[in-house]
PDB file of C-alpha atoms in Angstrom:
ATOM      1  CA  MET A  14      50.400  73.562 133.068  1.00  0.00           C
ATOM      2  CA  LYS A  15      47.962  75.555 130.542  1.00  0.00           C
ATOM      3  CA  ALA A  16      46.846  77.518 133.524  1.00  0.00           C
ATOM      4  CA  LYS A  17      50.080  78.780 133.737  1.00  0.00           C
ATOM      5  CA  GLY A  18      50.460  79.745 130.568  1.00  0.00           C
ATOM      6  CA  PHE A  19      52.736  76.525 129.214  1.00  0.00           C
ATOM      7  CA  SER A  20      51.416  74.193 126.358  1.00  0.00           C
ATOM      8  CA  ALA A  21      53.539  70.997 126.748  1.00  0.00           C
ATOM      9  CA  GLU A  22      52.881  70.157 123.153  1.00  0.00           C
ATOM     10  CA  ALA A  23      53.833  73.395 121.988  1.00  0.00           C
ATOM     11  CA  GLU A  24      57.084  73.128 123.974  1.00  0.00           C
ATOM     12  CA  ILE A  25      57.716  69.599 122.600  1.00  0.00           C
ATOM     13  CA  ASP A  26      56.908  70.852 118.674  1.00  0.00           C
ATOM     14  CA  SER A  27      59.361  73.882 118.960  1.00  0.00           C
ATOM     15  CA  LEU A  28      62.069  71.529 120.754  1.00  0.00           C
ATOM     16  CA  THR A  29      61.149  69.233 118.146  1.00  0.00           C
ATOM     17  CA  SER A  30      61.593  71.666 115.291  1.00  0.00           C
ATOM     18  CA  GLN A  31      65.138  73.114 116.999  1.00  0.00           C
ATOM     19  CA  GLN A  32      66.600  69.464 117.247  1.00  0.00           C
ATOM     20  CA  GLY A  33      65.849  69.122 113.515  1.00  0.00           C
ATOM     21  CA  VAL A  34      67.629  72.569 112.553  1.00  0.00           C
ATOM     22  CA  LEU A  35      70.379  71.125 114.835  1.00  0.00           C
ATOM     23  CA  GLU A  36      70.862  68.245 113.010  1.00  0.00           C
ATOM     24  CA  ALA A  37      70.575  69.683 109.736  1.00  0.00           C
ATOM     25  CA  ASN A  38      73.283  71.994 110.693  1.00  0.00           C
ATOM     26  CA  ALA A  39      75.370  69.382 111.625  1.00  0.00           C
ATOM     27  CA  LEU A  40      74.969  67.539 108.543  1.00  0.00           C
ATOM     28  CA  ARG A  41      75.686  70.845 106.517  1.00  0.00           C
ATOM     29  CA  VAL A  42      79.150  71.238 108.814  1.00  0.00           C
ATOM     30  CA  ASN A  43      80.259  67.782 108.194  1.00  0.00           C
ATOM     31  CA  ALA A  44      79.854  68.006 104.499  1.00  0.00           C
ATOM     32  CA  ALA A  45      81.529  71.237 104.321  1.00  0.00           C
ATOM     33  CA  LEU A  46      84.021  69.798 106.413  1.00  0.00           C
ATOM     34  CA  ARG A  47      84.355  66.540 104.299  1.00  0.00           C
ATOM     35  CA  ALA A  48      84.816  69.124 100.761  1.00  0.00           C
ATOM     36  CA  ASN A  49      87.569  70.984 102.440  1.00  0.00           C
ATOM     37  CA  GLN A  50      89.228  67.503 103.534  1.00  0.00           C
ATOM     38  CA  LEU A  51      89.090  66.863  99.750  1.00  0.00           C
ATOM     39  CA  LYS A  52      90.215  70.268  98.581  1.00  0.00           C
ATOM     40  CA  ILE A  53      93.507  69.723 100.967  1.00  0.00           C
ATOM     41  CA  ASN A  54      94.336  66.280  99.699  1.00  0.00           C
ATOM     42  CA  LYS A  55      93.827  67.542  96.077  1.00  0.00           C
ATOM     43  CA  SER A  56      96.275  70.446  96.887  1.00  0.00           C
ATOM     44  CA  THR A  57      99.069  68.562  98.418  1.00  0.00           C
ATOM     45  CA  ILE A  58     101.877  67.748  96.741  1.00  0.00           C
ATOM     46  CA  LYS A  59     103.631  64.326  98.117  1.00  0.00           C
ATOM     47  CA  ALA A  60     107.275  63.313  97.088  1.00  0.00           C
ATOM     48  CA  PRO A  61     107.411  59.365  95.910  1.00  0.00           C
ATOM     49  CA  TYR A  62     110.524  59.174  98.051  1.00  0.00           C
ATOM     50  CA  ALA A  63     112.066  60.925 100.604  1.00  0.00           C
ATOM     51  CA  GLY A  64     114.965  63.617  99.242  1.00  0.00           C
ATOM     52  CA  THR A  65     115.983  67.427  99.255  1.00  0.00           C
ATOM     53  CA  VAL A  66     114.360  69.881  97.480  1.00  0.00           C
ATOM     54  CA  SER A  67     116.916  71.295  95.112  1.00  0.00           C
ATOM     55  CA  GLN A  68     114.635  73.689  92.580  1.00  0.00           C
ATOM     56  CA  ARG A  69     111.297  75.166  93.150  1.00  0.00           C
ATOM     57  CA  PHE A  70     109.490  75.646  89.689  1.00  0.00           C
ATOM     58  CA  VAL A  71     106.133  77.143  91.419  1.00  0.00           C
ATOM     59  CA  SER A  72     105.589  79.851  94.071  1.00  0.00           C
ATOM     60  CA  LEU A  73     103.042  79.346  96.875  1.00  0.00           C
ATOM     61  CA  GLY A  74      99.669  79.977  95.601  1.00  0.00           C
ATOM     62  CA  ASP A  75     100.090  79.074  92.096  1.00  0.00           C
ATOM     63  CA  VAL A  76      97.752  76.779  90.376  1.00  0.00           C
ATOM     64  CA  VAL A  77      99.296  73.779  88.574  1.00  0.00           C
ATOM     65  CA  GLY A  78      98.179  70.907  86.711  1.00  0.00           C
ATOM     66  CA  MET A  79      98.774  67.215  86.574  1.00  0.00           C
ATOM     67  CA  GLY A  80     102.000  66.564  85.262  1.00  0.00           C
ATOM     68  CA  THR A  81     103.413  70.099  85.628  1.00  0.00           C
ATOM     69  CA  PRO A  82     106.993  70.122  87.153  1.00  0.00           C
ATOM     70  CA  THR A  83     106.811  71.747  90.473  1.00  0.00           C
ATOM     71  CA  LEU A  84     110.827  71.065  91.929  1.00  0.00           C
ATOM     72  CA  THR A  85     113.351  68.690  91.746  1.00  0.00           C
ATOM     73  CA  LEU A  86     113.886  66.497  94.427  1.00  0.00           C
ATOM     74  CA  LEU A  87     117.326  64.567  94.833  1.00  0.00           C
ATOM     75  CA  ALA A  88     116.971  61.405  96.455  1.00  0.00           C
ATOM     76  CA  GLU A  89     118.657  60.791 100.059  1.00  0.00           C
ATOM     77  CA  GLN A  90     118.833  57.266  99.028  1.00  0.00           C
ATOM     78  CA  ASP A  91     119.623  54.871  96.127  1.00  0.00           C
ATOM     79  CA  LYS A  92     121.002  57.491  94.180  1.00  0.00           C
ATOM     80  CA  GLU A  93     121.796  57.186  90.380  1.00  0.00           C
ATOM     81  CA  VAL A  94     124.000  58.733  87.866  1.00  0.00           C
ATOM     82  CA  PHE A  95     123.985  57.765  83.870  1.00  0.00           C
ATOM     83  CA  ILE A  96     127.664  58.589  82.644  1.00  0.00           C
ATOM     84  CA  GLY A  97     128.482  58.086  79.704  1.00  0.00           C
ATOM     85  CA  ILE A  98     132.170  56.498  78.896  1.00  0.00           C
ATOM     86  CA  PRO A  99     134.137  57.277  75.708  1.00  0.00           C
ATOM     87  CA  SER A 100     134.832  53.944  73.925  1.00  0.00           C
ATOM     88  CA  ALA A 101     138.555  54.200  74.632  1.00  0.00           C
ATOM     89  CA  GLN A 102     138.332  54.040  78.086  1.00  0.00           C
ATOM     90  CA  LEU A 103     135.979  51.158  78.568  1.00  0.00           C
ATOM     91  CA  ALA A 104     138.070  48.268  78.284  1.00  0.00           C
ATOM     92  CA  LYS A 105     139.934  50.345  81.359  1.00  0.00           C
ATOM     93  CA  ILE A 106     136.819  50.250  83.713  1.00  0.00           C
ATOM     94  CA  ASN A 107     135.605  47.013  82.498  1.00  0.00           C
ATOM     95  CA  GLU A 108     139.157  46.046  84.313  1.00  0.00           C
ATOM     96  CA  LEU A 109     138.486  47.366  87.052  1.00  0.00           C
ATOM     97  CA  ASN A 110     137.323  45.124  90.471  1.00  0.00           C
ATOM     98  CA  THR A 111     135.240  47.791  92.391  1.00  0.00           C
ATOM     99  CA  PRO A 112     134.636  50.905  90.037  1.00  0.00           C
ATOM    100  CA  GLU A 113     134.384  54.254  91.849  1.00  0.00           C
ATOM    101  CA  ILE A 114     133.480  57.860  90.747  1.00  0.00           C
ATOM    102  CA  ARG A 115     134.809  60.728  92.444  1.00  0.00           C
ATOM    103  CA  VAL A 116     132.450  63.687  93.089  1.00  0.00           C
ATOM    104  CA  GLY A 117     134.414  66.517  94.856  1.00  0.00           C
ATOM    105  CA  ASP A 118     136.884  64.941  96.978  1.00  0.00           C
ATOM    106  CA  ASN A 119     134.231  61.837  97.973  1.00  0.00           C
ATOM    107  CA  LEU A 120     134.751  58.521  96.228  1.00  0.00           C
ATOM    108  CA  TYR A 121     131.592  56.285  95.582  1.00  0.00           C
ATOM    109  CA  PRO A 122     131.385  52.731  94.520  1.00  0.00           C
ATOM    110  CA  VAL A 123     129.531  52.440  91.175  1.00  0.00           C
ATOM    111  CA  LYS A 124     127.330  49.481  90.032  1.00  0.00           C
ATOM    112  CA  LEU A 125     127.874  49.369  85.897  1.00  0.00           C
ATOM    113  CA  LEU A 126     124.683  48.975  84.192  1.00  0.00           C
ATOM    114  CA  ASN A 127     125.472  48.322  80.607  1.00  0.00           C
ATOM    115  CA  PRO A 128     129.524  47.824  80.450  1.00  0.00           C
ATOM    116  CA  ALA A 129     129.639  47.142  76.902  1.00  0.00           C
ATOM    117  CA  LEU A 130     127.852  50.312  76.583  1.00  0.00           C
ATOM    118  CA  GLY A 131     129.756  52.651  78.664  1.00  0.00           C
ATOM    119  CA  LEU A 132     127.279  53.192  81.092  1.00  0.00           C
ATOM    120  CA  ILE A 133     127.903  53.760  84.655  1.00  0.00           C
TER     121      ILE A 133
END
């Protein structure tokens, strides 16, 4: 091969060097990918339960810190409402077998959390 102008050792050295460069580039790209995935994970807001967004407090691209309110989320299941009942009406509510609350034209069954305080 030397007679034809080829040097096997030089070619092997060149290919080995190229392999090292390619492996280093692959490590760099993988590290950048992991860093970007971490940024995405830290930038994603996840709701603790299924629901409907009723109000937004920030816009796309705004920077928020931990604990900053970003939206109001209304639960789709296990809805709760706290209603204070005047003491004059409390006795009537406690007498009901199945108390209900009317919202618009809909009636919903309620559970008395603390009948003594008049909380539904």
